[in-house]
mmCIF file of N, CA and C in Angstrom:
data_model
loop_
_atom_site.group_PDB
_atom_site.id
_atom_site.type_symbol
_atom_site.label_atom_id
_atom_site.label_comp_id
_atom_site.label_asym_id
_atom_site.label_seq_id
_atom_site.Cartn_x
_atom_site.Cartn_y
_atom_site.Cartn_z
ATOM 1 N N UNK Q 70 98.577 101.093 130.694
ATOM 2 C CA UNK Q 70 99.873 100.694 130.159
ATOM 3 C C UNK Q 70 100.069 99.179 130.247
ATOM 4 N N UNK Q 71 99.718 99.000 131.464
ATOM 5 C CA UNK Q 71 99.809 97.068 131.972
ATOM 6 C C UNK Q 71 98.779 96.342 130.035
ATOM 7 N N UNK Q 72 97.339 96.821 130.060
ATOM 8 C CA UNK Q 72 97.500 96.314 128.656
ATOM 9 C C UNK Q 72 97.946 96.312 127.788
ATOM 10 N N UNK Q 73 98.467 97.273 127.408
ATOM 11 C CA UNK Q 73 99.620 97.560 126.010
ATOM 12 C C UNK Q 73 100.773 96.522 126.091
ATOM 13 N N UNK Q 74 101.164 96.070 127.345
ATOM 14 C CA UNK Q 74 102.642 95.224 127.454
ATOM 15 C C UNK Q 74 101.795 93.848 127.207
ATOM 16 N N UNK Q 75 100.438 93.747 127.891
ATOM 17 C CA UNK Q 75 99.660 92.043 127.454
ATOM 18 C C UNK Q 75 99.778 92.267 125.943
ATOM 19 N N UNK Q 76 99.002 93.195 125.265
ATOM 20 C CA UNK Q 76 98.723 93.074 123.572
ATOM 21 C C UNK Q 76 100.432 92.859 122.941
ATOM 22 N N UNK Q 77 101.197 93.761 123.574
ATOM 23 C CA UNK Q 77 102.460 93.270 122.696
ATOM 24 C C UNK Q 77 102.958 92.015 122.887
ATOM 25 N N UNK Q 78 102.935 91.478 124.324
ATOM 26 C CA UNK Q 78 103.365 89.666 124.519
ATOM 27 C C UNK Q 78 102.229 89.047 123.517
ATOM 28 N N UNK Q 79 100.746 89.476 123.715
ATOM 29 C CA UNK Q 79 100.422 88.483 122.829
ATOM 30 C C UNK Q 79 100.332 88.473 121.022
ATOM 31 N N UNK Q 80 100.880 89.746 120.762
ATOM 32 C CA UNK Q 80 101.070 89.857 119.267
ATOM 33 C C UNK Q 80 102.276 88.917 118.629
ATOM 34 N N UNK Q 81 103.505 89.347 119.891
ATOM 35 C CA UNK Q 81 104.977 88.278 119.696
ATOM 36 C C UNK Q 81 104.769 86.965 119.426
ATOM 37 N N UNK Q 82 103.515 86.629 120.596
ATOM 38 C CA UNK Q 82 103.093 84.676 120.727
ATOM 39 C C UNK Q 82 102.285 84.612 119.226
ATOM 40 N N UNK Q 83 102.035 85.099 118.511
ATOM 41 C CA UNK Q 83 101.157 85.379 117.593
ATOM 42 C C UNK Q 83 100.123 84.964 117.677
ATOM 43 N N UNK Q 84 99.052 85.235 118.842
ATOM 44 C CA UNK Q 84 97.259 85.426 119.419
ATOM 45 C C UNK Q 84 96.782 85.882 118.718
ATOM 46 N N UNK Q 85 95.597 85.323 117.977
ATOM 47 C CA UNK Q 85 94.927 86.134 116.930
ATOM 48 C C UNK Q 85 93.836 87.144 117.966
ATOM 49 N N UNK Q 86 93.937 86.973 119.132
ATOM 50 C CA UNK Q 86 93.087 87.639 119.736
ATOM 51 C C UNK Q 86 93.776 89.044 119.808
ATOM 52 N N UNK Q 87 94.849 89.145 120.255
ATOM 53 C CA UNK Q 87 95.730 90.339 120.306
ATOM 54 C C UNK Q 87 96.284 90.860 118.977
ATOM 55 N N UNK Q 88 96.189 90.320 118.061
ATOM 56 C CA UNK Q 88 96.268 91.072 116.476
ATOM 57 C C UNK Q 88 95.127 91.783 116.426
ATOM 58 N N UNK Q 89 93.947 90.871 116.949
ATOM 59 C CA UNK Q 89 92.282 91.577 116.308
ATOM 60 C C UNK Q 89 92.561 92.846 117.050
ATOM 61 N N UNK Q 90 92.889 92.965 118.322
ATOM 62 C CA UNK Q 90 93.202 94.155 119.567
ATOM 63 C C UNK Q 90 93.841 95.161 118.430
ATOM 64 N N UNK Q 91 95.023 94.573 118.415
ATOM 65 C CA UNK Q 91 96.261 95.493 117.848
ATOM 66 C C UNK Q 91 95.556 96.385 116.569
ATOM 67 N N UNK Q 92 94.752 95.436 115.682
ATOM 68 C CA UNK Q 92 94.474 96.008 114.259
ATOM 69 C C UNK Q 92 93.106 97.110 114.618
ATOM 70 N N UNK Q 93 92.317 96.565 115.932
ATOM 71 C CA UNK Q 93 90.855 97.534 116.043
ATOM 72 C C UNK Q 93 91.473 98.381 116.523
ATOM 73 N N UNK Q 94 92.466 98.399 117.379
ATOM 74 C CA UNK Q 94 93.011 99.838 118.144
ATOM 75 C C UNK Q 94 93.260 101.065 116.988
ATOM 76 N N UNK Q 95 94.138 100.070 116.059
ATOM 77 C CA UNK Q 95 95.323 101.463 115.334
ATOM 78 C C UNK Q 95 94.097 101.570 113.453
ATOM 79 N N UNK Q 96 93.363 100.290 113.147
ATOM 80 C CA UNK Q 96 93.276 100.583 111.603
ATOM 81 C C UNK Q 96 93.045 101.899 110.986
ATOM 82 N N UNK Q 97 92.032 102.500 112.039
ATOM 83 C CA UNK Q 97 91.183 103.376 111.335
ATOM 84 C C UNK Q 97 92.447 105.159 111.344
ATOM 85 N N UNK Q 98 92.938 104.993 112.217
ATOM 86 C CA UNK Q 98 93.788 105.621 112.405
ATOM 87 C C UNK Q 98 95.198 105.901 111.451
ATOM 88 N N UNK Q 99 95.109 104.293 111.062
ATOM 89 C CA UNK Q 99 96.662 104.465 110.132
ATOM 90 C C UNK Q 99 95.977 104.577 108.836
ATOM 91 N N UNK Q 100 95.250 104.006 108.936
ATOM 92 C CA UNK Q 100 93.998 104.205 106.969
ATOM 93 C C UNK Q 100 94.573 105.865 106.435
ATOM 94 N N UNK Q 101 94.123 106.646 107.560
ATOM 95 C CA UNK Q 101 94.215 108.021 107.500
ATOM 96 C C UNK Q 101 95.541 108.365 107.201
ATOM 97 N N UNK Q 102 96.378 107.561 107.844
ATOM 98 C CA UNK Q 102 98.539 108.088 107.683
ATOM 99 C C UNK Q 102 98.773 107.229 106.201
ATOM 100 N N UNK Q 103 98.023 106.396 105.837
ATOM 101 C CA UNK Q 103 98.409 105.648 104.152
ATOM 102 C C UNK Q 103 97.608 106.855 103.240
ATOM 103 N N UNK Q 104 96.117 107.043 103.616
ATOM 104 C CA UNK Q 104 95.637 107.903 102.477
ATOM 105 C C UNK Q 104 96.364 108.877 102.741
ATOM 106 N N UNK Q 105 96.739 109.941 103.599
ATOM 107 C CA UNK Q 105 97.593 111.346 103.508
ATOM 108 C C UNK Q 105 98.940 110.951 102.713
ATOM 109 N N UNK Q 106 99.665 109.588 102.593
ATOM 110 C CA UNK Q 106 100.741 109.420 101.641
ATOM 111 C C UNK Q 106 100.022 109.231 100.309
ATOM 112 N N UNK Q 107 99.412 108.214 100.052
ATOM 113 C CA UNK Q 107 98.915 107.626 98.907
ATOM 114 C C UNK Q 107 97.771 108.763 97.350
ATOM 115 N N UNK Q 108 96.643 109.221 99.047
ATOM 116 C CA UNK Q 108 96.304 110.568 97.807
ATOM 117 C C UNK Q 108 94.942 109.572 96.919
ATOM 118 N N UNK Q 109 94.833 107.967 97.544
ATOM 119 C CA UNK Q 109 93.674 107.287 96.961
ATOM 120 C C UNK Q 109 93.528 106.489 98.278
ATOM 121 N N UNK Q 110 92.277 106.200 98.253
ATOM 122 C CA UNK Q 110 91.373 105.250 99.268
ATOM 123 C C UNK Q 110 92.002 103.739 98.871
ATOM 124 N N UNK Q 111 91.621 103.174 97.661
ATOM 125 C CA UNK Q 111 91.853 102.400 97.259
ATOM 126 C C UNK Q 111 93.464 101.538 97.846
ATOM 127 N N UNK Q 112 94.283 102.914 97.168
ATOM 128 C CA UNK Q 112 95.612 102.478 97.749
ATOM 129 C C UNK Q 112 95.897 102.508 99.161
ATOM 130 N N UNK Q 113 95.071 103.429 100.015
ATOM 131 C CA UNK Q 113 95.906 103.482 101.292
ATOM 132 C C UNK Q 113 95.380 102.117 101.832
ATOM 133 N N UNK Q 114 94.043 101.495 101.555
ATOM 134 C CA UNK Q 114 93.623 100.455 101.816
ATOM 135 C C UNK Q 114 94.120 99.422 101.970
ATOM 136 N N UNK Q 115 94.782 98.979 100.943
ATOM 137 C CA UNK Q 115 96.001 98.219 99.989
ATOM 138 C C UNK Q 115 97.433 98.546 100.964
ATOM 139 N N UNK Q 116 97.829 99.393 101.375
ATOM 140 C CA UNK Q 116 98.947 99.630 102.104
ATOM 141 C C UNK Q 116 98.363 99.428 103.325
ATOM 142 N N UNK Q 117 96.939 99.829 104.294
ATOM 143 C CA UNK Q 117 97.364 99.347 105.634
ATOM 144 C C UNK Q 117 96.941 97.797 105.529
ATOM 145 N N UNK Q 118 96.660 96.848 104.654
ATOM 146 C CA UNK Q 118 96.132 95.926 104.719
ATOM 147 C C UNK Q 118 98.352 95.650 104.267
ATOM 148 N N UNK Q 119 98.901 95.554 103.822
ATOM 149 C CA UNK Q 119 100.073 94.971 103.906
ATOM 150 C C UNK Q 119 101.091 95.670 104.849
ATOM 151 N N UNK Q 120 100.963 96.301 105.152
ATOM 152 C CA UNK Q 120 101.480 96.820 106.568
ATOM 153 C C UNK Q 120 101.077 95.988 108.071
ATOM 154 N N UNK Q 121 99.691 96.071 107.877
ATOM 155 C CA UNK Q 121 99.543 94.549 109.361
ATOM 156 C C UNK Q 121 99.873 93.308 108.715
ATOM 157 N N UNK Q 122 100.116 93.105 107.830
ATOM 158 C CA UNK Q 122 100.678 91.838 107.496
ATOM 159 C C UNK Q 122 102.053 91.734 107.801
ATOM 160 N N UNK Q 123 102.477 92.613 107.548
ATOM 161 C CA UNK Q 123 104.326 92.580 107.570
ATOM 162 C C UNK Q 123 104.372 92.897 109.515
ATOM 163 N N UNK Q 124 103.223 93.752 109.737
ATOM 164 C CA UNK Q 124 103.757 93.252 111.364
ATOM 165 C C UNK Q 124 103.395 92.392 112.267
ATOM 166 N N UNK Q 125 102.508 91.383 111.545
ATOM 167 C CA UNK Q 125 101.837 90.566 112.486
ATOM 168 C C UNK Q 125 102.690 89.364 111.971
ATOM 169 N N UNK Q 126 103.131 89.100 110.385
ATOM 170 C CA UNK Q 126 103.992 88.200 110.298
ATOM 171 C C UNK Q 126 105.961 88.613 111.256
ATOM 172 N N UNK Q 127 106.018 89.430 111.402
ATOM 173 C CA UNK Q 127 107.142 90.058 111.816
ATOM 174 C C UNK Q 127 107.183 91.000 113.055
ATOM 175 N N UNK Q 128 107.076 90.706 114.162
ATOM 176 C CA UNK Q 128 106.370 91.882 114.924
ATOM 177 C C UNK Q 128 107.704 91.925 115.737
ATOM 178 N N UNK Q 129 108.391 92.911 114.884
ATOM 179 C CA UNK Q 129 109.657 93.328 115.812
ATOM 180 C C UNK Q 129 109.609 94.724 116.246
ATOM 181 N N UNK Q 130 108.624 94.627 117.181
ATOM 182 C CA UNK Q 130 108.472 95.868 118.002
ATOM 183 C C UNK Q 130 109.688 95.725 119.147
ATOM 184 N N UNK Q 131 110.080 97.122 119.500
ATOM 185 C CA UNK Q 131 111.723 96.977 120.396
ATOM 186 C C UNK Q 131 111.527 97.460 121.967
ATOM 187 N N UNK Q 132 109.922 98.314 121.641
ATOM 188 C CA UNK Q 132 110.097 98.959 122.562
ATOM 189 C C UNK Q 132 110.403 100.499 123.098
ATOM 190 N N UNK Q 133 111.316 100.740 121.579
ATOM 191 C CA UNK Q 133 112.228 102.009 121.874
ATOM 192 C C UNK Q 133 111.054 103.290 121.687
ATOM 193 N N UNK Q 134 109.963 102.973 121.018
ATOM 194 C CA UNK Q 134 109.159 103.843 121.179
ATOM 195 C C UNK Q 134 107.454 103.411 121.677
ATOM 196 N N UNK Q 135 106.620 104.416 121.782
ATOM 197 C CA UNK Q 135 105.529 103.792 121.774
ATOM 198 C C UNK Q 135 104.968 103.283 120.699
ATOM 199 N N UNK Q 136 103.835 101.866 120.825
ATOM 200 C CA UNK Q 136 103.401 101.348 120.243
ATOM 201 C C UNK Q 136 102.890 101.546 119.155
ATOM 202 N N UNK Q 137 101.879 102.939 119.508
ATOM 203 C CA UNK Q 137 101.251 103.506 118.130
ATOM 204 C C UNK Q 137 102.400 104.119 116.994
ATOM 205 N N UNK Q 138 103.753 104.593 117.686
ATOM 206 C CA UNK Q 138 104.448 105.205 117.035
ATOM 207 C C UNK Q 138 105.041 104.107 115.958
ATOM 208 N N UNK Q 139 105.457 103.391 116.808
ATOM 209 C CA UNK Q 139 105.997 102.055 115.889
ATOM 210 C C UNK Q 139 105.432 101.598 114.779
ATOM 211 N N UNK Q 140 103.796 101.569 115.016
ATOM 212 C CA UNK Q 140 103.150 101.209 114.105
ATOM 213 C C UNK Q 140 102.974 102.365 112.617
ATOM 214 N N UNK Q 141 102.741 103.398 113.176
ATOM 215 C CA UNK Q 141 102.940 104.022 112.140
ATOM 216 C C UNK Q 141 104.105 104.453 111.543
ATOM 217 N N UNK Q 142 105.134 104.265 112.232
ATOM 218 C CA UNK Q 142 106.626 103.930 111.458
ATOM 219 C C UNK Q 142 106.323 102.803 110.008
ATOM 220 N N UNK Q 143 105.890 101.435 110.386
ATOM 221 C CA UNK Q 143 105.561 100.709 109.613
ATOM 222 C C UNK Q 143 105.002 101.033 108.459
ATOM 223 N N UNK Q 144 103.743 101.620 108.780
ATOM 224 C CA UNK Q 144 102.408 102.431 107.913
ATOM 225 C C UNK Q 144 103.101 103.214 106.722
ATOM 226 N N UNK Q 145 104.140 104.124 107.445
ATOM 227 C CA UNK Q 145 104.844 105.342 106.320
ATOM 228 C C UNK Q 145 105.541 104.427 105.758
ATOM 229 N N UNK Q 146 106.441 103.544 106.235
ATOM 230 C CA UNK Q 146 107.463 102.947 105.559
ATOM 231 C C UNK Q 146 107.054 102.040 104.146
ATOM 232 N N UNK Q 147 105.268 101.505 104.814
ATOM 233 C CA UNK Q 147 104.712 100.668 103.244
ATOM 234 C C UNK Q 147 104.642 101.784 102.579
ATOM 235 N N UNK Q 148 103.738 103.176 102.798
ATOM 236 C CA UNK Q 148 103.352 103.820 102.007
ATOM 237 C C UNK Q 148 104.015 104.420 100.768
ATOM 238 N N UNK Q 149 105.185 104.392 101.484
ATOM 239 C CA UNK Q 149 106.792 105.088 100.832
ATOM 240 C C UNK Q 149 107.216 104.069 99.757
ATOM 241 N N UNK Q 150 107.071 102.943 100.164
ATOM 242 C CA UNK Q 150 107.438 101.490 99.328
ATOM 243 C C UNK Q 150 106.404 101.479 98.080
ATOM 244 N N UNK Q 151 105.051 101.666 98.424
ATOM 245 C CA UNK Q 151 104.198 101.742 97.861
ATOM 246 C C UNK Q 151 104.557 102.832 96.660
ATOM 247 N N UNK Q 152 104.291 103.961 96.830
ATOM 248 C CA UNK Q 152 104.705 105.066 95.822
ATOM 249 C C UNK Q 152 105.726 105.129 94.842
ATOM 250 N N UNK Q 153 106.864 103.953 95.651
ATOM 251 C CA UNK Q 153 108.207 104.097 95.071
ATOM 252 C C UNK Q 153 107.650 103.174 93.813
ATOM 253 N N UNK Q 154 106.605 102.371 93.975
ATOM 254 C CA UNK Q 154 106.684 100.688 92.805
ATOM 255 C C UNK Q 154 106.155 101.573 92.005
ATOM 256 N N UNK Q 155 104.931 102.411 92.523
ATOM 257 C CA UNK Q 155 103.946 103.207 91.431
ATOM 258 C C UNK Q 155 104.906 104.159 90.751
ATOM 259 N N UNK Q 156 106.294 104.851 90.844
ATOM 260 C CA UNK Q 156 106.772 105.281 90.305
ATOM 261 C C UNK Q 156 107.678 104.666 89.034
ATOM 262 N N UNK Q 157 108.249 103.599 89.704
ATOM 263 C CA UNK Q 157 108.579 102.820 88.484
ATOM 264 C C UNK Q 157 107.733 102.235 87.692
ATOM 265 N N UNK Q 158 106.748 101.524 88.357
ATOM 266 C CA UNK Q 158 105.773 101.083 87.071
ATOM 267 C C UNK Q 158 105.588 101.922 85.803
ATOM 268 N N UNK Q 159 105.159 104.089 86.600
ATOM 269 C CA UNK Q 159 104.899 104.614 85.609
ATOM 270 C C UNK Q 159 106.015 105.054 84.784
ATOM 271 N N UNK Q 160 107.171 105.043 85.242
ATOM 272 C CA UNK Q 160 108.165 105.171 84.355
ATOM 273 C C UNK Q 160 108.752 104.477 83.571
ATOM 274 N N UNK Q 161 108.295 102.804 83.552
ATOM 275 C CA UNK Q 161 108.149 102.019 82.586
ATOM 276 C C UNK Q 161 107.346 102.052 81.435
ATOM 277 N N UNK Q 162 105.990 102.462 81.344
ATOM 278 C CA UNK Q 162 105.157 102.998 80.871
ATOM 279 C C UNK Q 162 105.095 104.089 79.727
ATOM 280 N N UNK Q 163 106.500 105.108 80.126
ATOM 281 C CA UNK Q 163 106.407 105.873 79.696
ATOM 282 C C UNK Q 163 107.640 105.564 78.314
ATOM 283 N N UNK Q 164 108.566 104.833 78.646
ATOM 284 C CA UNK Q 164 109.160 104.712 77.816
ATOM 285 C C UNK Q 164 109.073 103.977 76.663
#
């Protein structure tokens, strides 16, 4: 646990050493929570690659849950964002 509280101080200080931590711990893991939304490789790719962006530029982790949870809070929340653009795009498309 004592590391999990170092990786989150040093994700806040923004340590690229503790991002590399943060991203080898969870990628392969959240790849899997974007493709089960997304339904393509391609895209879930595309979503966890802007998902650690939005938390490494923004890392407002609170605490209120665990780490991994948080993160994949994030993960669903691009994925959801994600689907929503692909829906309008195709409903632009169609008209």
């Amino acid at each position: 646990m004592e590391n999990e509280i170092e990786l989150i101080k040093g994700c806040r200080a923004g340590k690229d050493s503790a991002r590399k931590e943060l991203y080898t711990l969870y990628s392969r893991q959240m790849l899997a929570v974007c493709f089960r939304y997304t339904g393509d490789m391609e895209a879930a790719h595309d979503v966890l690659h802007d998902g650690f962006i939005k938390i490494f530029t923004n890392f407002s982790f609170r605490g209120e849950a665990s780490l991994g949870t948080w993160v994949t809070r994030v993960m669903v929340t691009q994925a959801l964002d994600y689907l929503r653009r692909q829906k309008r795009v195709s409903q632009l498309e169609v008209h």
